[in-house]
């Protein structure tokens, strides 16, 4: 019997502690409830990728490549990993495999991909045609950056996936399935490759689907992971389009809190991001003259913003203990992919890169809000007490220093984020990975438009965005790079 078709023993998804003592694990995230009850340090769960997928034999890979090349599609360089239902993968399977390799397994990144919840949802409904079509579409469009002949197939698969999603949404049964939400999230990557407006519409659609699923969805671990993704995308979309975080999503966040570890930095930083989005939208509305309650003065908004800034510092201190990283200083500093000052960071996982950078990005935006409000309050209140004025000026200097430091940290994450430098004892990739580009573009853009960035560093950011657009085929990266080019011209 083929090893691919041989029955396998059921693999435990319990945390390490529960597996060791053979007790029932509730599989809560980020830490098992049994460990919390017994005051043990939860050692976490096995990587879902390792539980779900297996490497193909070299014989199967060889036969797959020969078959595809005869059909006019080269598979050179394509990581043909399972699932396959036979020795000769179709374009559908190649697309799914590449999607899982780049976005779930992390490609050349050190560990799991930053969309690490995907295998959990995928393994629960592996044959669902809507989910397969969605991941295949994204995988093929990502591959098309290196093999242009796949563009047509990617667009055809995208159209199929959209039709299947629409049919699923019309069904009361299918619309609330995890596989449907996972399909919508997957297609969001395709929209991100296209343009900002399409992506925002797609994120809003995903959020509406999460709301329709209701509060009962959080009883399943994978639902929490998918909600986190939609919440992060929604926060980013709201901040970039200056809209408040939706009330119905905020209510779901409050419900989901019951199923999470309240001391987990990841969850706390997500909450702060939603608060930032709503605060930014309220301040913008007041600036435009839109009527707001009388107690929402500029001084009130400044106090709220400073409190939010301090909350970020508190949670980032927790994150530093939960997800530590190291700084590497490059002696020669000649490699173009190393950041401007010849140093870069090494994280244990690509998930950690995403978590750190998204936190830094939102904190930079909070800092920009604080700086704007301080200048606004000082300008409109010439009789402001001298002692208070001095405190605000000191806060202004402190805030500018934070913005500069967070920007430098984001730039130092780029080499590993793109897979160009790796942890020790791993093989150096030949080119940047697609998921890294997808993960980094908003981080880079936020740094590039920061008021404290130097001209030299902005040029470095513009180059990275253009390179990501060219190597990963992400059109939005090119749009954001051009926006920074226009900003640079105005500044100079």
Short mmCIF file of C-alpha atoms in Angstrom, two decimals:
data_model
loop_
_atom_site.label_atom_id
_atom_site.label_comp_id
_atom_site.label_asym_id
_atom_site.label_seq_id
_atom_site.Cartn_x
_atom_site.Cartn_y
_atom_site.Cartn_z
CA UNK A 1 0.00 0.00 0.00
CA UNK A 2 1.21 3.52 -0.80
CA UNK A 3 2.46 5.46 2.20
CA UNK A 4 0.28 8.38 1.07
CA UNK A 5 -2.86 6.27 1.36
CA UNK A 6 -1.91 4.19 4.39
CA UNK A 7 -4.08 4.71 7.46
CA UNK A 8 -2.40 6.69 10.22
CA UNK A 9 -2.88 6.60 13.93
CA UNK A 10 -4.83 9.50 15.34
CA UNK A 11 -2.40 12.23 16.41
CA UNK A 12 -3.04 14.05 19.68
CA UNK A 13 -3.63 17.79 19.49
CA UNK A 14 -3.37 18.20 23.26
CA UNK A 15 -0.73 20.47 24.78
CA UNK A 16 2.60 18.95 25.79
CA UNK A 17 1.79 18.84 29.51
CA UNK A 18 -1.56 17.09 28.99
CA UNK A 19 -0.02 14.59 26.59
CA UNK A 20 2.72 13.79 29.11
CA UNK A 21 0.31 12.94 31.94
CA UNK A 22 -2.41 11.59 29.58
CA UNK A 23 -5.15 13.91 30.79
CA UNK A 24 -7.98 15.51 28.84
CA UNK A 25 -6.87 18.84 27.33
CA UNK A 26 -9.40 21.60 26.58
CA UNK A 27 -7.10 22.93 23.79
CA UNK A 28 -7.79 26.54 24.71
CA UNK A 29 -5.53 29.20 23.25
CA UNK A 30 -3.03 30.54 23.87
CA UNK A 31 -2.71 28.34 27.01
CA UNK A 32 -4.49 25.18 28.06
CA UNK A 33 -7.10 25.63 30.80
CA UNK A 34 -5.81 22.53 32.59
CA UNK A 35 -2.36 24.10 32.86
CA UNK A 36 -3.86 27.35 34.15
CA UNK A 37 -5.87 25.40 36.75
CA UNK A 38 -2.82 23.47 37.97
CA UNK A 39 -0.57 26.57 37.73
CA UNK A 40 1.76 24.90 35.26
CA UNK A 41 3.62 26.69 32.49
CA UNK A 42 1.80 25.54 29.36
CA UNK A 43 4.37 24.40 26.79
CA UNK A 44 1.94 24.93 23.94
CA UNK A 45 0.61 22.75 21.15
CA UNK A 46 2.23 20.92 18.29
CA UNK A 47 2.64 22.80 15.05
CA UNK A 48 -0.57 22.15 13.09
CA UNK A 49 1.46 21.88 9.92
CA UNK A 50 3.33 18.89 11.33
CA UNK A 51 0.07 17.25 12.38
CA UNK A 52 -1.73 17.63 9.08
CA UNK A 53 0.78 17.32 6.25
CA UNK A 54 3.53 14.93 5.21
CA UNK A 55 6.37 15.30 2.71
CA UNK A 56 5.98 13.53 -0.60
CA UNK A 57 8.53 10.98 -1.77
CA UNK A 58 11.10 12.14 -4.29
CA UNK A 59 9.64 9.64 -6.77
CA UNK A 60 6.23 11.28 -6.59
CA UNK A 61 7.70 14.77 -6.98
CA UNK A 62 9.65 13.65 -10.06
CA UNK A 63 6.56 12.14 -11.69
CA UNK A 64 4.53 15.26 -10.83
CA UNK A 65 7.05 17.58 -12.44
CA UNK A 66 7.31 15.45 -15.57
CA UNK A 67 3.53 15.41 -15.97
CA UNK A 68 3.15 19.17 -15.46
CA UNK A 69 6.01 20.06 -17.78
CA UNK A 70 4.40 17.95 -20.53
CA UNK A 71 1.28 20.07 -20.04
CA UNK A 72 3.29 23.26 -20.58
CA UNK A 73 3.51 24.36 -16.96
CA UNK A 74 6.93 24.24 -15.32
CA UNK A 75 7.04 23.20 -11.68
CA UNK A 76 10.71 23.96 -11.16
CA UNK A 77 11.11 25.45 -7.73
CA UNK A 78 7.52 24.67 -6.68
CA UNK A 79 7.42 22.95 -3.27
CA UNK A 80 5.02 20.12 -4.11
CA UNK A 81 3.79 19.14 -0.67
CA UNK A 82 0.62 17.17 0.17
CA UNK A 83 -2.33 17.04 0.05
CA UNK A 84 -2.61 15.19 -3.25
CA UNK A 85 -5.03 12.42 -4.12
CA UNK A 86 -2.67 10.82 -6.63
CA UNK A 87 0.88 10.91 -7.95
CA UNK A 88 0.17 13.67 -10.53
CA UNK A 89 -1.05 16.93 -8.94
CA UNK A 90 -3.39 19.17 -10.89
CA UNK A 91 -3.00 22.94 -11.10
CA UNK A 92 -5.59 23.03 -8.34
CA UNK A 93 -3.34 20.98 -6.06
CA UNK A 94 -0.21 22.87 -7.03
CA UNK A 95 -1.92 26.15 -6.11
CA UNK A 96 -3.13 24.81 -2.75
CA UNK A 97 0.28 23.32 -1.99
CA UNK A 98 2.08 26.57 -2.74
CA UNK A 99 -0.42 28.56 -0.67
CA UNK A 100 0.09 26.27 2.32
CA UNK A 101 3.86 26.29 1.85
CA UNK A 102 4.14 30.08 1.69
CA UNK A 103 1.39 31.27 4.00
CA UNK A 104 0.91 28.42 6.48
CA UNK A 105 4.28 26.70 6.70
CA UNK A 106 6.09 29.98 6.30
CA UNK A 107 8.06 29.15 3.15
CA UNK A 108 11.69 29.82 4.00
CA UNK A 109 10.81 31.49 7.29
CA UNK A 110 12.06 29.95 10.52
CA UNK A 111 8.91 28.16 11.65
CA UNK A 112 5.19 28.28 11.04
CA UNK A 113 3.76 30.87 8.68
CA UNK A 114 2.16 33.96 10.07
CA UNK A 115 -1.22 32.62 8.89
CA UNK A 116 -0.58 29.68 11.17
CA UNK A 117 -4.26 29.02 11.91
CA UNK A 118 -4.87 27.83 8.34
CA UNK A 119 -3.95 24.14 8.81
CA UNK A 120 -6.39 23.89 11.72
CA UNK A 121 -9.33 25.03 9.61
CA UNK A 122 -8.08 23.20 6.53
CA UNK A 123 -7.72 19.83 8.25
CA UNK A 124 -11.27 20.10 9.60
CA UNK A 125 -12.78 20.30 6.10
CA UNK A 126 -10.00 19.28 3.75
CA UNK A 127 -12.22 18.33 0.81
CA UNK A 128 -14.44 21.42 0.84
CA UNK A 129 -14.44 22.69 -2.79
CA UNK A 130 -14.89 26.34 -1.81
CA UNK A 131 -11.86 26.31 0.46
CA UNK A 132 -9.76 24.38 -2.06
CA UNK A 133 -10.65 26.80 -4.88
CA UNK A 134 -9.86 29.85 -2.72
CA UNK A 135 -6.43 28.64 -1.63
CA UNK A 136 -5.63 27.42 -5.14
CA UNK A 137 -6.42 30.87 -6.56
CA UNK A 138 -4.06 32.60 -4.14
CA UNK A 139 -1.34 29.98 -4.57
CA UNK A 140 -1.46 30.24 -8.35
CA UNK A 141 -1.39 34.04 -8.40
CA UNK A 142 1.62 33.94 -6.06
CA UNK A 143 3.36 31.42 -8.32
CA UNK A 144 2.54 33.55 -11.35
CA UNK A 145 5.16 36.10 -10.27
CA UNK A 146 7.76 33.52 -11.29
CA UNK A 147 5.71 31.71 -13.93
CA UNK A 148 3.54 34.24 -15.84
CA UNK A 149 1.78 31.45 -17.73
CA UNK A 150 -0.18 30.75 -14.52
CA UNK A 151 -1.90 34.17 -14.42
CA UNK A 152 -4.82 32.99 -16.55
CA UNK A 153 -5.31 29.90 -14.42
CA UNK A 154 -5.15 32.00 -11.24
CA UNK A 155 -7.87 34.40 -12.42
CA UNK A 156 -10.06 31.52 -13.58
CA UNK A 157 -9.68 29.82 -10.21
CA UNK A 158 -10.43 33.13 -8.45
CA UNK A 159 -13.70 33.48 -10.40
CA UNK A 160 -14.63 29.91 -9.47
CA UNK A 161 -13.82 30.60 -5.81
CA UNK A 162 -15.93 33.78 -5.74
CA UNK A 163 -18.90 31.93 -7.23
CA UNK A 164 -18.54 29.14 -4.70
CA UNK A 165 -18.27 31.62 -1.81
CA UNK A 166 -21.40 33.46 -2.98
CA UNK A 167 -23.30 30.17 -3.14
CA UNK A 168 -22.06 29.25 0.34
CA UNK A 169 -23.13 32.60 1.76
CA UNK A 170 -26.63 32.07 0.37
CA UNK A 171 -26.96 28.85 2.39
CA UNK A 172 -27.85 29.08 6.11
CA UNK A 173 -25.82 25.91 6.72
CA UNK A 174 -22.74 26.60 4.58
CA UNK A 175 -22.45 30.30 5.50
CA UNK A 176 -21.54 29.62 9.14
CA UNK A 177 -19.00 26.87 8.43
CA UNK A 178 -15.37 27.49 9.30
CA UNK A 179 -14.38 26.49 5.77
CA UNK A 180 -16.48 29.33 4.32
CA UNK A 181 -14.86 31.93 6.55
CA UNK A 182 -11.44 30.47 5.80
CA UNK A 183 -12.23 30.77 2.07
CA UNK A 184 -13.13 34.43 2.46
CA UNK A 185 -9.96 35.12 4.47
CA UNK A 186 -7.85 33.33 1.86
CA UNK A 187 -9.32 35.36 -0.98
CA UNK A 188 -8.43 38.48 0.98
CA UNK A 189 -4.81 37.72 0.16
CA UNK A 190 -5.73 37.74 -3.55
CA UNK A 191 -7.42 41.14 -3.12
CA UNK A 192 -4.38 42.44 -1.23
CA UNK A 193 -2.32 41.59 -4.28
CA UNK A 194 -4.68 43.75 -6.36
CA UNK A 195 -5.46 47.12 -4.74
CA UNK A 196 -6.40 48.79 -1.48
CA UNK A 197 -10.09 49.49 -2.23
CA UNK A 198 -10.80 45.87 -3.19
CA UNK A 199 -9.01 44.65 -0.11
CA UNK A 200 -11.00 46.94 2.23
CA UNK A 201 -14.30 45.77 0.71
CA UNK A 202 -13.20 42.18 1.17
CA UNK A 203 -12.19 42.76 4.81
CA UNK A 204 -15.59 44.29 5.53
CA UNK A 205 -17.23 41.25 3.98
CA UNK A 206 -15.16 38.93 6.17
CA UNK A 207 -16.10 40.97 9.24
CA UNK A 208 -19.81 40.77 8.34
CA UNK A 209 -19.48 36.98 8.05
CA UNK A 210 -17.77 36.76 11.46
CA UNK A 211 -20.60 38.78 13.00
CA UNK A 212 -23.22 36.55 11.35
CA UNK A 213 -21.56 33.48 12.90
CA UNK A 214 -22.43 34.85 16.34
CA UNK A 215 -20.93 34.42 19.79
CA UNK A 216 -21.21 30.64 19.84
CA UNK A 217 -18.38 30.32 17.29
CA UNK A 218 -15.73 30.87 19.98
CA UNK A 219 -16.30 27.45 21.50
CA UNK A 220 -13.96 26.16 18.75
CA UNK A 221 -10.27 26.96 18.99
CA UNK A 222 -9.80 27.55 15.26
CA UNK A 223 -12.64 30.11 15.32
CA UNK A 224 -10.62 32.23 17.76
CA UNK A 225 -7.63 32.11 15.42
CA UNK A 226 -9.70 33.14 12.40
CA UNK A 227 -11.41 35.90 14.38
CA UNK A 228 -7.97 37.23 15.30
CA UNK A 229 -7.08 37.46 11.60
CA UNK A 230 -10.29 39.26 10.67
CA UNK A 231 -9.93 41.58 13.66
CA UNK A 232 -6.34 42.46 12.67
CA UNK A 233 -7.34 43.10 9.04
CA UNK A 234 -10.36 45.14 10.13
CA UNK A 235 -8.25 47.27 12.48
CA UNK A 236 -5.75 47.96 9.70
CA UNK A 237 -8.49 48.78 7.20
CA UNK A 238 -10.22 51.11 9.68
CA UNK A 239 -6.99 52.92 10.55
CA UNK A 240 -5.92 53.35 6.92
CA UNK A 241 -9.39 54.51 5.80
CA UNK A 242 -9.97 56.50 9.04
CA UNK A 243 -13.12 54.71 10.22
CA UNK A 244 -14.07 53.56 13.73
CA UNK A 245 -13.80 49.89 14.58
CA UNK A 246 -17.33 48.44 14.14
CA UNK A 247 -19.42 48.08 17.30
CA UNK A 248 -20.61 44.58 16.38
CA UNK A 249 -17.00 43.39 15.97
CA UNK A 250 -16.09 45.04 19.28
CA UNK A 251 -18.94 43.14 21.01
CA UNK A 252 -17.63 39.90 19.54
CA UNK A 253 -14.16 40.80 20.81
CA UNK A 254 -15.57 41.15 24.32
CA UNK A 255 -17.17 37.71 24.02
CA UNK A 256 -13.98 36.15 22.62
CA UNK A 257 -12.04 37.51 25.61
CA UNK A 258 -13.76 34.85 27.74
CA UNK A 259 -11.97 32.17 25.72
CA UNK A 260 -8.49 33.71 25.72
CA UNK A 261 -5.65 34.25 28.18
CA UNK A 262 -6.07 37.82 29.48
CA UNK A 263 -2.30 38.11 30.01
CA UNK A 264 -1.43 37.18 26.42
CA UNK A 265 0.30 40.09 24.68
CA UNK A 266 -1.08 39.07 21.29
CA UNK A 267 -4.67 39.43 22.43
CA UNK A 268 -4.05 42.65 24.38
CA UNK A 269 -2.28 44.32 21.44
CA UNK A 270 -5.22 43.45 19.20
CA UNK A 271 -7.57 45.20 21.62
CA UNK A 272 -5.34 48.29 21.62
CA UNK A 273 -5.39 48.34 17.80
CA UNK A 274 -9.20 48.48 17.77
CA UNK A 275 -9.10 51.34 20.27
CA UNK A 276 -6.60 53.20 18.09
CA UNK A 277 -8.87 52.90 15.05
CA UNK A 278 -11.88 54.34 16.88
CA UNK A 279 -9.82 57.12 18.50
CA UNK A 280 -8.27 58.13 15.17
CA UNK A 281 -11.70 58.28 13.50
CA UNK A 282 -13.17 60.40 16.33
CA UNK A 283 -10.29 62.89 16.26
CA UNK A 284 -10.55 63.19 12.48
CA UNK A 285 -14.30 63.77 12.73
CA UNK A 286 -13.78 66.59 15.25
CA UNK A 287 -11.06 68.12 13.08
CA UNK A 288 -13.51 68.17 10.14
CA UNK A 289 -16.12 69.95 12.25
CA UNK A 290 -18.48 67.00 12.62
CA UNK A 291 -20.56 67.55 15.80
CA UNK A 292 -19.42 65.44 18.77
CA UNK A 293 -20.41 65.47 22.47
CA UNK A 294 -19.14 68.61 24.25
CA UNK A 295 -16.92 66.68 26.64
CA UNK A 296 -14.84 65.36 23.70
CA UNK A 297 -12.41 68.27 23.73
CA UNK A 298 -8.90 68.25 22.28
CA UNK A 299 -7.52 67.97 25.79
CA UNK A 300 -9.73 64.94 26.43
CA UNK A 301 -8.51 63.25 23.26
CA UNK A 302 -4.91 64.02 24.25
CA UNK A 303 -5.36 62.37 27.65
CA UNK A 304 -6.91 59.29 26.02
CA UNK A 305 -4.12 59.13 23.43
CA UNK A 306 -1.36 59.38 26.03
CA UNK A 307 -3.03 56.66 28.11
CA UNK A 308 -3.20 54.46 24.99
CA UNK A 309 0.47 55.16 24.29
CA UNK A 310 1.38 54.09 27.83
CA UNK A 311 -0.75 50.94 27.46
CA UNK A 312 1.26 50.03 24.36
CA UNK A 313 4.51 50.33 26.26
CA UNK A 314 3.17 48.12 29.04
CA UNK A 315 1.97 45.38 26.66
CA UNK A 316 5.15 45.52 24.55
CA UNK A 317 7.13 44.84 27.72
CA UNK A 318 5.04 41.67 28.12
CA UNK A 319 5.58 40.78 24.47
CA UNK A 320 9.35 41.12 24.91
CA UNK A 321 9.19 38.33 27.48
CA UNK A 322 6.80 36.15 25.49
CA UNK A 323 8.40 36.59 22.03
CA UNK A 324 12.07 37.65 22.46
CA UNK A 325 14.35 38.35 19.49
CA UNK A 326 18.04 39.10 18.97
CA UNK A 327 19.83 41.88 17.08
CA UNK A 328 22.58 40.93 14.64
CA UNK A 329 25.20 43.49 13.62
CA UNK A 330 26.59 42.96 10.12
CA UNK A 331 30.27 43.82 10.10
CA UNK A 332 30.56 44.64 6.40
CA UNK A 333 27.05 46.04 5.90
CA UNK A 334 27.45 45.65 2.15
CA UNK A 335 24.45 43.45 1.41
CA UNK A 336 21.61 45.51 -0.05
CA UNK A 337 18.93 43.63 1.85
CA UNK A 338 20.47 44.54 5.22
CA UNK A 339 18.86 47.65 6.64
CA UNK A 340 20.38 51.11 6.51
CA UNK A 341 22.54 50.81 9.64
CA UNK A 342 23.95 47.33 9.02
CA UNK A 343 21.86 45.45 11.58
CA UNK A 344 18.86 43.17 11.53
CA UNK A 345 16.70 41.18 13.91
CA UNK A 346 16.24 37.44 14.21
CA UNK A 347 12.91 36.16 15.53
CA UNK A 348 12.00 32.58 16.40
CA UNK A 349 8.96 32.52 14.10
CA UNK A 350 7.44 34.54 11.28
CA UNK A 351 4.37 34.79 13.50
CA UNK A 352 6.50 36.78 15.97
CA UNK A 353 7.65 39.11 13.19
CA UNK A 354 4.07 39.85 12.26
CA UNK A 355 2.99 40.37 15.86
CA UNK A 356 5.87 42.68 16.72
CA UNK A 357 5.60 44.76 13.54
CA UNK A 358 1.85 45.18 13.62
CA UNK A 359 2.19 46.35 17.22
CA UNK A 360 4.93 48.81 16.28
CA UNK A 361 2.92 50.05 13.34
CA UNK A 362 -0.14 50.86 15.43
CA UNK A 363 2.02 52.40 18.16
CA UNK A 364 3.63 54.70 15.57
CA UNK A 365 0.16 55.84 14.52
CA UNK A 366 -0.77 56.47 18.17
CA UNK A 367 2.43 58.49 18.54
CA UNK A 368 1.55 60.57 15.48
CA UNK A 369 -1.85 61.27 17.03
CA UNK A 370 -0.23 62.31 20.33
CA UNK A 371 2.17 64.68 18.57
CA UNK A 372 -0.60 66.28 16.54
CA UNK A 373 -2.81 66.74 19.61
CA UNK A 374 -0.01 68.24 21.72
CA UNK A 375 0.71 70.83 19.04
CA UNK A 376 -3.03 71.47 18.68
CA UNK A 377 -3.55 71.99 22.43
CA UNK A 378 -0.50 74.27 22.76
CA UNK A 379 -1.47 76.34 19.72
CA UNK A 380 -5.08 76.86 20.78
CA UNK A 381 -4.35 77.49 24.45
CA UNK A 382 -1.69 80.25 24.70
CA UNK A 383 -2.55 80.71 28.37
CA UNK A 384 -1.87 77.05 29.14
CA UNK A 385 0.05 76.82 32.48
CA UNK A 386 3.83 76.98 32.06
CA UNK A 387 4.41 73.78 34.03
CA UNK A 388 1.84 71.90 31.95
CA UNK A 389 3.29 73.31 28.74
CA UNK A 390 6.75 72.04 29.69
CA UNK A 391 5.35 68.55 30.44
CA UNK A 392 3.66 68.45 27.04
CA UNK A 393 6.87 69.48 25.27
CA UNK A 394 8.77 66.73 27.09
CA UNK A 395 6.07 64.24 26.07
CA UNK A 396 6.45 65.47 22.50
CA UNK A 397 10.19 64.70 22.53
CA UNK A 398 9.61 61.32 24.15
CA UNK A 399 6.96 60.43 21.56
CA UNK A 400 9.23 61.39 18.66
CA UNK A 401 11.93 59.12 20.09
CA UNK A 402 9.47 56.20 20.29
CA UNK A 403 8.40 56.72 16.68
CA UNK A 404 12.01 56.73 15.54
CA UNK A 405 12.87 53.62 17.56
CA UNK A 406 9.84 51.64 16.37
CA UNK A 407 10.60 52.59 12.77
CA UNK A 408 14.17 51.34 13.11
CA UNK A 409 12.91 48.08 14.61
CA UNK A 410 10.51 47.49 11.72
CA UNK A 411 13.28 48.10 9.18
CA UNK A 412 15.54 45.69 11.05
CA UNK A 413 12.89 42.95 10.69
CA UNK A 414 12.72 43.18 6.89
CA UNK A 415 15.65 40.87 5.98
CA UNK A 416 14.26 37.94 7.95
CA UNK A 417 10.66 38.84 7.11
CA UNK A 418 11.46 38.42 3.42
CA UNK A 419 13.37 35.21 4.11
CA UNK A 420 16.72 36.70 3.09
CA UNK A 421 18.38 35.91 6.41
CA UNK A 422 17.47 32.93 8.54
CA UNK A 423 18.07 31.39 11.91
CA UNK A 424 21.35 29.47 12.27
CA UNK A 425 21.57 25.98 10.70
CA UNK A 426 18.97 26.72 8.01
CA UNK A 427 19.48 26.96 4.26
CA UNK A 428 19.63 30.36 2.57
CA UNK A 429 16.76 30.90 0.10
CA UNK A 430 17.34 32.07 -3.45
CA UNK A 431 14.67 34.78 -3.48
CA UNK A 432 12.29 36.66 -1.14
CA UNK A 433 9.21 34.68 -0.07
CA UNK A 434 5.76 35.84 -1.11
CA UNK A 435 4.13 35.74 2.30
CA UNK A 436 6.87 37.94 3.74
CA UNK A 437 6.10 40.66 1.24
CA UNK A 438 2.40 40.42 2.00
CA UNK A 439 3.14 40.64 5.72
CA UNK A 440 5.48 43.65 5.55
CA UNK A 441 4.03 46.18 3.11
CA UNK A 442 1.82 48.09 5.56
CA UNK A 443 4.59 48.07 8.16
CA UNK A 444 7.02 49.57 5.66
CA UNK A 445 4.50 52.12 4.45
CA UNK A 446 3.80 53.31 8.01
CA UNK A 447 7.51 53.83 8.62
CA UNK A 448 7.96 55.52 5.24
CA UNK A 449 5.37 58.19 5.94
CA UNK A 450 6.43 58.75 9.54
CA UNK A 451 7.25 62.43 10.25
CA UNK A 452 10.53 61.47 11.96
CA UNK A 453 12.00 59.30 9.19
CA UNK A 454 15.09 60.54 7.36
CA UNK A 455 15.18 60.99 3.59
CA UNK A 456 17.74 58.19 3.31
CA UNK A 457 15.59 55.72 5.23
CA UNK A 458 12.47 56.65 3.25
CA UNK A 459 14.37 55.90 0.05
CA UNK A 460 15.31 52.50 1.50
CA UNK A 461 11.66 51.80 2.31
CA UNK A 462 10.57 52.81 -1.20
CA UNK A 463 13.12 50.42 -2.68
CA UNK A 464 11.88 47.54 -0.51
CA UNK A 465 8.26 48.16 -1.53
CA UNK A 466 9.19 48.26 -5.21
CA UNK A 467 11.21 45.07 -4.85
CA UNK A 468 8.27 43.35 -3.11
CA UNK A 469 5.94 44.46 -5.89
CA UNK A 470 8.28 43.09 -8.52
CA UNK A 471 9.24 39.81 -6.82
CA UNK A 472 5.92 38.92 -5.18
CA UNK A 473 3.53 40.49 -7.69
CA UNK A 474 1.76 42.57 -5.02
CA UNK A 475 0.37 45.59 -6.87
CA UNK A 476 -0.53 47.37 -3.64
CA UNK A 477 3.16 47.51 -2.70
CA UNK A 478 3.84 49.50 -5.87
CA UNK A 479 0.94 51.86 -5.10
CA UNK A 480 2.22 52.49 -1.59
CA UNK A 481 5.76 53.04 -2.89
CA UNK A 482 4.48 55.65 -5.34
CA UNK A 483 2.58 57.39 -2.53
CA UNK A 484 5.85 57.66 -0.59
CA UNK A 485 7.62 58.97 -3.68
CA UNK A 486 5.02 61.76 -3.89
CA UNK A 487 5.45 62.46 -0.18
CA UNK A 488 9.20 62.68 -0.60
CA UNK A 489 8.78 65.26 -3.37
CA UNK A 490 6.54 67.40 -1.18
CA UNK A 491 8.98 67.26 1.73
CA UNK A 492 11.89 68.27 -0.48
#
